Amino acid sequence: MTGDHQHDQYEANADISAEHDREEVAPDASLGELLQVDPRELIIGANVRGQVGLDREFVRSIRDRGVREPIQVRRRTGDGALVVRKGKRRTLGAIEAGQGMVRVLVEPDVDPGEDDTAGQVERIVDQLEENLHRLGNSEVEEVAAHQQLLDLGLTAGQIARRTHTPVKRVKVTTAVARSEFAAAVLARYDIPLDRVAVIAEFDDGTEKGVEAIKALTVTAQSEPAQFEHVAQRLRDQREEQRLVAERVAELTAAGVRVVTEHTDHAVRISGLRPTAQDPSGTELTLEAHQDCPGHSATVDVRRSFGARGTTVTTSYLCTDPDGNGHIPRWDNSTATTGSGSGTRQPGPMSEAEKAERRRVIANNKDWDSATTVRRDWLQAAFLARKTAPKDAARFIATTLGRGGHDVRKAMESGHATAQELLGMDPVVTHGAPNPIALAADTASPTRATMLALAVLLGAAEQGTGRHSWRNPSPESRAYFTALRGWGYPLSPVEQLVLTLDTATTDGEPSTDAASDENQNGDAAPDTAETDTRIEADDDGHERSVGESEDASGAARDGGAEGRVIDGGEDTADVA
């Protein structure tokens, strides 16, 4: 047989085989009938599903893409009406979406009557099993699918629209999808998707980012209640490093040396006078000191929760005031120590004082981060609830009966912090009605109780600050005890409020509160301005920028002391 004849024979055999296949899969009446039907003509029969849950995304999906899976129906005996057996939610969704026609599969069996016991049993089992054994996509699969859509050119917004998934959800999935580290964590560990998205925040291609990812992954598994606290500390550390690096670059470009480590001899120029011949109180100005061999600066980041927000401060120093002929600005002046125990004459710090100073700095930064987490929890979780905890009335009565300093101060300020926690616009016009009072006028008794609770929680929150972990007042202890009882996970530094035995006993602010920056960002006067060395600031505001912190916020000793950056060298150490 020639090649052409073989080819013709092959094609003939193929045609016969294809025809035979078509005959084998010909429509079988016993399989049912596929029709296009107006969903409003369908009869919603007996169904185990009660609440159909026609959420917005489901209805939008049907409106845009129709009912993709045919609705299964049976004909009713007598009039032949189509009765929905499986697909009640799809049917109602199609009607809600305004669909003119839907695909239905008419099963060959008739709809069972009420007296058909065996038929009703079969219907119930059939309807139960339709969803009982249905497995949705896992979060890993969802993230992988969204990654594929990203690779095919869709944006996160387009994915949300095309898949009818809430935008907030798609932002989370695509954030995880874009990070190989985060996607691997999601696939390997049982960690919620929203927390894996937080881990993805730190996938910035740096070694510090990898360390942050490791710390968060471990925390999510071993101490999940502390996850938000660790994440916020890492965010704050990263932001502080960025801000410090920017300011150091500016100072270095201007020819100013930046002190990056603790030194026993540097003194702020605001506490010095030019020479011994100058009268007491004479200011050593920045302009006058710029040509001094000891002229240098230190950079600090301060966080507050009022209008000021995060600020970067630069303190100018003289690294050798004695050698450069400067003396304390005021006669008989002293410098505060780093231990918070009073004053002493300037001089080298002991190792114990240095360790205490590092502890204060680390805990103060931890407190700032915890404040962000705590306020977010109060606003987004606790005060958003509709009913107050069962012991709320006791807390309200006890707090009002105590009549402490925090409540009195909050009343004088119009409960600004409470307004913020309730998501209200602050009152800016003198004499304008307080929005909390306006809300209470028309509130139900249940809501009024929540507003009263918010007022007192706002007062307590406004009274907290970096001093709280060192010298907690009875008000602060009562506040954090209540928060812990209501489900807020205290961070380690917040737990010190309840474990330290140094609480003041009169309910008034401790003496440290006056020298600290409160939560509203109001800085108290610097009582040691006359001759304050860097190491002497008890609350950690004046610090060396070279100290680094690990994922738990604990400061590590940066190394050699008195180190400076000169002419732009070693700037990486402070970045």
XYZ file of C-alpha atoms in Angstrom:
575
model
C 0.000 0.000 0.000
C 1.376 3.369 -0.986
C 1.883 6.177 1.491
C -1.080 8.158 0.062
C -3.369 5.160 0.388
C -2.196 4.596 3.952
C -2.952 8.232 4.800
C -6.448 8.086 3.271
C -7.194 4.882 5.151
C -5.994 6.460 8.408
C -8.313 9.461 7.936
C -11.252 7.190 7.136
C -10.642 5.164 10.297
C -10.389 8.368 12.325
C -13.746 9.606 10.971
C -15.366 6.280 11.839
C -13.870 6.382 15.362
C -15.032 9.983 15.951
C -18.516 9.148 14.767
C -18.563 6.155 17.085
C -17.486 8.394 20.033
C -20.255 10.872 19.265
C -22.768 8.098 19.246
C -21.540 6.905 22.672
C -22.007 10.350 24.337
C -25.289 11.219 22.680
C -27.811 12.931 24.993
C -29.591 10.565 27.318
C -33.030 11.569 28.519
C -32.327 9.838 31.833
C -29.616 12.416 32.586
C -32.057 15.307 32.555
C -32.657 18.366 30.394
C -30.682 21.638 30.316
C -32.878 24.728 29.834
C -32.736 28.539 30.006
C -35.431 29.754 32.408
C -36.520 33.033 33.980
C -35.540 32.612 37.655
C -38.761 34.301 38.742
C -40.681 31.343 37.272
C -38.919 28.834 39.521
C -40.653 27.539 42.651
C -38.600 27.588 45.868
C -39.609 24.306 47.396
C -38.733 22.730 50.739
C -35.061 23.230 51.505
C -32.744 22.599 54.433
C -31.094 25.971 53.846
C -32.747 28.711 55.874
C -30.630 31.869 55.670
C -29.386 32.321 52.129
C -26.921 35.144 52.844
C -27.177 37.249 49.705
C -24.028 39.251 50.355
C -23.075 42.073 48.018
C -20.134 40.267 46.415
C -22.289 37.202 45.602
C -25.012 39.258 43.935
C -22.448 41.313 42.004
C -20.833 38.113 40.759
C -24.167 36.856 39.380
C -24.956 40.259 37.884
C -21.617 40.347 36.032
C -21.091 36.685 35.186
C -24.482 35.049 35.533
C -25.211 31.803 37.363
C -22.284 29.637 36.298
C -23.484 26.367 37.816
C -26.934 25.254 36.628
C -29.714 25.220 39.200
C -31.075 21.715 39.679
C -34.874 21.458 39.510
C -37.605 18.843 39.264
C -41.041 19.037 37.689
C -43.997 19.124 40.031
C -46.663 16.501 39.515
C -49.799 17.932 38.038
C -48.814 21.324 36.591
C -45.183 20.560 35.655
C -43.857 23.652 37.478
C -40.100 23.677 38.028
C -39.267 23.269 41.745
C -35.753 24.140 42.931
C -34.072 21.163 44.526
C -30.464 22.416 44.715
C -29.601 26.070 44.118
C -31.959 28.096 46.329
C -29.283 30.735 47.002
C -28.340 30.986 43.343
C -31.999 31.385 42.394
C -32.650 34.198 44.847
C -29.328 35.785 43.960
C -30.250 35.799 40.277
C -33.573 37.458 41.055
C -31.793 40.054 43.232
C -29.250 40.689 40.479
C -32.004 41.172 37.882
C -30.961 38.254 35.674
C -33.466 37.559 32.905
C -32.528 33.923 32.305
C -30.589 31.263 34.174
C -29.497 27.767 33.251
C -31.355 24.968 34.988
C -30.895 21.209 34.892
C -34.273 19.496 34.952
C -33.786 16.154 36.664
C -35.820 13.236 35.208
C -37.497 12.377 38.517
C -40.526 14.328 39.693
C -40.546 16.468 42.823
C -41.649 14.293 45.770
C -44.907 15.085 47.479
C -45.254 15.744 51.186
C -46.568 12.211 51.796
C -43.635 10.627 49.946
C -41.478 9.741 52.971
C -38.679 8.070 51.045
C -38.596 10.939 48.546
C -38.430 13.564 51.293
C -35.596 11.702 53.019
C -33.688 11.595 49.751
C -34.297 15.325 49.191
C -33.002 16.289 52.645
C -29.881 14.128 52.321
C -29.308 15.442 48.805
C -29.527 19.076 49.894
C -27.359 18.536 52.947
C -24.592 16.798 51.063
C -24.455 19.468 48.377
C -22.740 21.876 50.782
C -21.768 19.603 53.666
C -18.943 17.964 51.742
C -18.001 20.981 49.632
C -14.477 22.232 50.234
C -13.659 25.834 49.490
C -10.305 27.093 48.301
C -7.631 27.271 50.964
C -5.908 30.560 51.681
C -2.745 29.181 50.091
C -4.672 28.407 46.903
C -6.362 31.812 46.956
C -3.025 33.592 47.276
C -1.501 31.462 44.499
C -4.439 32.222 42.201
C -4.161 35.946 42.843
C -0.436 35.731 42.155
C -1.191 34.122 38.804
C -3.625 36.927 37.992
C -0.976 39.478 38.961
C 1.490 37.724 36.656
C -1.081 37.902 33.861
C -1.221 41.681 34.195
C -4.207 42.303 36.456
C -3.936 44.843 39.252
C -5.206 44.238 42.766
C -8.216 46.432 41.996
C -8.995 44.486 38.848
C -8.717 41.199 40.739
C -11.186 42.481 43.321
C -13.640 43.531 40.612
C -13.299 40.420 38.450
C -13.507 37.934 41.331
C -15.990 40.012 43.341
C -13.774 39.775 46.390
C -13.668 42.641 48.919
C -10.841 45.041 48.113
C -9.510 44.754 51.652
C -9.202 41.005 51.233
C -7.434 41.279 47.875
C -4.960 43.794 49.306
C -4.040 41.197 51.892
C -3.761 38.274 49.475
C -1.746 40.193 46.897
C 0.586 41.554 49.583
C 1.321 37.979 50.615
C 1.551 36.859 46.981
C 4.220 39.460 46.192
C 6.453 38.191 49.020
C 8.133 34.838 48.547
C 8.929 34.725 52.251
C 5.342 35.412 53.289
C 3.894 32.954 50.774
C 6.258 30.285 52.091
C 5.228 31.046 55.691
C 1.537 30.759 54.746
C 2.115 27.415 53.034
C 4.203 25.938 55.838
C 2.697 27.223 59.078
C -0.801 27.541 60.482
C -0.760 31.338 60.723
C -3.804 33.493 59.842
C -3.646 35.278 56.507
C -3.902 38.770 58.002
C -0.830 38.130 60.140
C 1.089 36.692 57.205
C 0.313 39.964 55.406
C 1.988 41.795 58.296
C 5.010 39.547 57.866
C 5.045 40.513 54.180
C 5.446 44.173 55.203
C 9.026 43.463 56.230
C 10.124 41.632 53.076
C 12.234 44.538 51.838
C 15.258 42.626 50.616
C 17.412 43.582 53.612
C 19.021 41.483 56.316
C 17.027 43.341 58.957
C 13.880 42.531 57.052
C 14.713 38.819 57.114
C 15.356 38.987 60.857
C 12.008 40.730 61.344
C 10.240 38.031 59.319
C 11.840 35.350 61.484
C 10.879 37.130 64.715
C 7.269 37.583 63.595
C 6.948 34.001 62.394
C 8.220 32.654 65.712
C 5.946 35.013 67.663
C 2.893 34.051 65.601
C 3.474 30.418 66.524
C 4.725 30.594 70.105
C 3.141 33.798 71.478
C 0.313 34.793 69.142
C -1.141 37.234 71.696
C 2.049 39.288 71.433
C 2.123 39.396 67.618
C 0.692 42.912 67.242
C 3.097 44.250 69.866
C 6.181 42.745 68.214
C 5.043 43.915 64.778
C 4.497 47.489 65.982
C 7.893 47.620 67.677
C 9.510 46.457 64.453
C 7.610 49.107 62.473
C 8.648 51.825 64.899
C 12.281 50.698 64.880
C 12.351 50.734 61.080
C 10.756 54.186 60.927
C 13.116 55.541 63.574
C 16.155 54.206 61.750
C 14.971 55.878 58.552
C 14.307 59.228 60.220
C 17.605 59.161 62.099
C 19.544 58.282 58.950
C 17.964 61.195 57.083
C 18.800 63.679 59.834
C 22.338 62.327 60.244
C 22.901 62.734 56.510
C 21.766 66.365 56.741
C 24.063 67.078 59.687
C 27.013 65.323 58.090
C 26.530 67.295 54.872
C 26.602 70.466 56.981
C 29.902 69.395 58.538
C 28.509 68.509 61.954
C 29.865 65.443 63.724
C 27.159 63.142 65.047
C 27.716 61.295 68.299
C 26.430 57.771 67.826
C 27.419 56.176 71.117
C 27.219 57.121 74.793
C 30.026 59.318 76.082
C 30.749 60.346 79.642
C 31.962 63.813 78.752
C 29.595 65.292 76.181
C 27.329 68.065 77.483
C 24.488 69.853 75.732
C 25.515 73.364 74.845
C 22.231 74.661 76.244
C 23.665 73.809 79.669
C 26.940 75.631 79.102
C 28.222 79.197 78.973
C 31.078 80.192 76.665
C 33.808 80.880 79.249
C 34.344 81.261 82.957
C 34.505 85.020 82.442
C 30.889 85.143 81.249
C 28.275 85.822 83.936
C 26.039 83.029 85.239
C 23.201 82.288 82.821
C 25.015 83.410 79.679
C 23.847 81.238 76.793
C 26.309 79.353 74.611
C 24.551 79.748 71.300
C 24.700 77.320 68.410
C 26.281 79.948 66.202
C 28.985 80.695 68.745
C 29.811 77.027 69.236
C 29.978 75.889 65.614
C 33.751 76.395 65.362
C 34.494 74.674 68.677
C 36.546 71.453 68.271
C 33.988 69.649 70.441
C 30.962 70.754 68.424
C 28.760 67.729 67.678
C 25.169 66.580 67.779
C 22.975 63.667 68.753
C 19.694 62.737 67.086
C 16.578 61.446 68.801
C 13.113 60.382 67.642
C 10.238 61.230 69.966
C 6.775 59.797 69.576
C 3.644 61.439 70.893
C -0.009 60.754 70.292
C -1.348 64.260 69.920
C -1.178 66.673 67.026
C 2.618 66.714 67.045
C 3.057 63.073 66.113
C 6.563 61.737 65.576
C 9.327 64.334 65.691
C 13.056 64.166 65.093
C 15.095 66.293 67.477
C 18.718 67.329 67.277
C 20.628 68.178 70.442
C 23.931 70.012 70.019
C 26.779 69.029 72.292
C 30.333 69.754 73.252
C 32.283 66.527 73.573
C 34.988 68.150 75.743
C 33.609 71.240 77.513
C 36.413 71.377 80.081
C 39.144 71.172 77.450
C 37.417 73.826 75.353
C 37.022 76.318 78.191
C 33.247 75.987 78.744
C 31.676 75.809 82.181
C 28.132 75.134 83.440
C 25.717 77.858 82.386
C 24.498 78.464 85.904
C 26.545 78.683 89.076
C 26.124 75.736 91.481
C 24.393 73.669 88.812
C 24.206 69.890 88.841
C 23.245 67.239 86.331
C 20.576 64.612 86.698
C 21.704 61.014 86.749
C 20.518 58.225 84.546
C 19.111 56.310 87.502
C 16.227 58.621 88.312
C 17.372 58.806 91.954
C 18.116 62.512 92.153
C 21.164 64.530 91.087
C 24.920 64.120 91.166
C 27.926 66.001 89.926
C 28.752 65.287 86.271
C 31.165 62.449 85.735
C 31.557 58.974 84.232
C 28.619 56.624 84.656
C 29.071 53.286 86.359
C 28.332 50.084 84.467
C 25.166 49.666 86.534
C 24.026 53.163 85.565
C 24.718 52.465 81.897
C 22.746 49.214 82.051
C 19.845 50.990 83.748
C 19.937 53.719 81.148
C 19.741 51.158 78.346
C 16.818 49.477 80.088
C 14.965 52.782 80.424
C 15.525 53.635 76.770
C 14.367 50.187 75.607
C 11.276 50.157 77.819
C 10.318 53.688 76.830
C 10.384 52.717 73.171
C 8.442 49.564 73.934
C 5.875 51.711 75.731
C 5.451 53.971 72.711
C 4.856 50.965 70.452
C 2.462 49.380 72.937
C 0.494 52.628 73.096
C -0.174 52.415 69.356
C -1.394 48.819 69.680
C -3.470 49.594 72.765
C -5.222 52.564 71.196
C -5.910 50.626 68.019
C -7.477 47.858 70.115
C -9.583 50.323 72.089
C -10.870 52.089 68.987
C -11.270 49.236 66.503
C -12.243 46.384 68.816
C -13.399 47.337 72.287
C -15.258 50.618 71.826
C -16.803 49.357 68.585
C -18.779 46.732 70.500
C -22.501 47.285 70.992
C -22.715 46.275 74.629
C -20.410 46.984 77.556
C -18.732 44.195 79.553
C -20.679 42.862 82.517
C -18.414 44.597 85.043
C -18.411 47.942 83.202
C -20.833 49.537 85.667
C -18.547 48.629 88.561
C -15.544 50.131 86.757
C -17.464 53.320 85.976
C -18.705 53.732 89.556
C -15.308 52.988 91.092
C -13.461 55.354 88.762
C -15.911 58.203 89.314
C -15.923 57.589 93.056
C -12.148 57.736 93.165
C -12.226 61.087 91.360
C -8.553 60.843 90.477
C -6.286 63.269 88.733
C -6.684 61.664 85.299
C -10.468 62.069 85.274
C -10.297 65.667 86.491
C -7.690 66.580 83.877
C -9.684 64.915 81.080
C -12.800 66.841 82.061
C -10.853 70.092 81.869
C -9.593 69.226 78.387
C -13.021 68.237 77.059
C -12.202 64.517 76.894
C -10.074 64.908 73.779
C -8.620 61.403 73.964
C -12.055 59.837 74.414
C -13.275 61.710 71.330
C -10.333 60.342 69.367
C -10.950 56.772 70.530
C -14.626 57.085 69.564
C -13.668 58.286 66.084
C -15.209 61.712 66.607
C -13.934 64.948 65.128
C -12.279 66.963 67.900
C -13.898 70.172 69.106
C -11.851 73.103 67.801
C -14.206 75.994 68.508
C -14.416 77.362 72.016
C -17.876 76.892 73.462
C -18.934 74.333 70.868
C -20.906 71.379 72.258
C -18.901 68.281 73.054
C -19.650 65.547 70.468
C -19.744 62.894 73.189
C -22.477 64.824 75.001
C -24.400 65.242 71.752
C -24.179 61.503 71.086
C -25.310 60.705 74.619
C -28.412 62.903 74.271
C -29.988 60.535 71.760
C -28.253 57.295 72.768
C -30.007 54.186 74.000
C -29.222 53.112 77.575
C -26.843 50.460 76.243
C -25.025 52.923 74.014
C -24.939 55.539 76.773
C -23.131 53.052 78.993
C -20.510 52.512 76.292
C -20.066 56.280 75.926
C -19.604 56.683 79.683
C -17.063 53.883 79.647
C -15.254 55.511 76.718
C -15.023 58.802 78.603
C -13.312 57.159 81.571
C -11.075 54.955 79.442
C -10.039 58.022 77.457
C -9.187 59.814 80.691
C -7.087 56.894 81.887
C -5.383 56.592 78.513
C -4.620 60.313 78.435
C -2.956 59.974 81.834
C -0.569 57.218 80.774
C 2.933 57.848 79.501
C 6.476 56.621 79.658
C 6.399 57.164 83.392
C 3.623 54.599 83.817
C 5.766 51.475 83.670
C 8.214 52.872 86.249
C 5.881 54.616 88.685
C 2.335 53.376 88.063
C -0.410 55.201 89.925
C -3.449 53.412 91.377
C -5.468 54.811 88.462
C -3.102 53.269 85.924
C -3.152 49.938 87.735
C -6.931 49.885 87.769
C -6.989 50.826 84.071
C -4.608 48.096 82.912
C -6.225 45.525 85.187
C -9.558 46.282 83.513
C -8.089 46.102 80.005
C -6.499 42.747 80.735
C -9.796 41.433 82.060
C -11.593 42.612 78.915
C -9.283 40.712 76.596
C -6.482 43.121 75.764
C -3.110 41.288 75.639
C -0.683 43.335 77.734
C 2.809 43.683 76.321
C 5.740 42.936 78.666
C 6.303 46.621 79.412
C 2.604 47.140 80.147
C 2.676 44.186 82.499
C 5.206 46.101 84.596
C 2.382 48.486 85.525
C 0.784 45.625 87.438
C 3.923 43.918 88.756
C 6.182 46.745 89.948
C 5.932 47.637 93.636
C 6.705 51.313 93.098
C 3.183 52.635 92.623
C 2.364 56.025 94.028
C -0.330 55.970 96.693
C -2.259 59.179 96.292
C -3.566 58.756 92.774
C -1.680 61.856 91.591
C 0.964 61.746 88.854
C 4.386 60.604 89.951
C 7.255 63.055 89.916
C 8.581 61.363 86.795
C 5.416 62.313 84.977
C 6.361 65.955 85.193
C 9.676 65.362 83.474
C 8.278 63.070 80.813
C 6.406 63.563 77.583
C 2.758 62.605 78.100
C 0.599 60.830 75.583
C -0.670 64.100 74.137
C 2.835 65.211 73.312
C 3.153 67.950 75.931
C 6.777 68.072 76.944
C 7.554 69.280 80.460
C 10.403 71.731 81.125
C 13.864 70.234 81.230
C 14.899 70.707 84.855
C 18.479 69.723 84.159
C 19.024 72.050 81.226
C 21.805 73.907 83.040
C 24.381 71.124 82.801
C 22.912 67.964 81.418
C 25.166 65.308 79.976
C 23.769 62.891 77.454
C 23.674 60.039 79.924
C 21.731 62.050 82.504
C 18.279 61.998 80.926
C 16.218 59.546 82.953
C 13.397 59.135 80.481
C 15.691 58.290 77.606
C 14.963 61.320 75.400
C 18.603 62.270 75.041
C 20.196 59.122 73.708
C 22.971 58.032 71.402
C 21.652 57.182 67.947
C 23.972 54.223 67.485
C 22.143 51.936 69.873
C 20.221 49.234 68.073
C 17.347 47.092 69.221
C 16.359 43.525 68.575
C 12.871 42.318 67.702
C 11.754 42.418 71.323
C 12.816 46.046 71.696
C 15.710 45.418 74.086
C 18.645 47.715 73.488
C 22.076 46.292 72.850
C 25.350 47.979 73.678
C 26.617 49.504 70.500
C 30.319 49.092 71.234
C 33.034 51.691 71.689
C 32.018 54.844 73.519
C 32.399 58.401 72.364
C 32.328 57.433 68.718
C 31.554 60.175 66.205
C 30.763 60.337 62.550
C 33.137 62.656 60.759
C 32.802 63.694 57.147
C 30.096 61.151 56.374
C 32.022 58.026 57.441
C 30.331 55.143 59.249
C 26.859 56.500 58.552
C 25.702 52.936 58.017
C 26.073 52.329 61.724
C 23.224 54.688 62.513
C 21.032 53.809 59.583
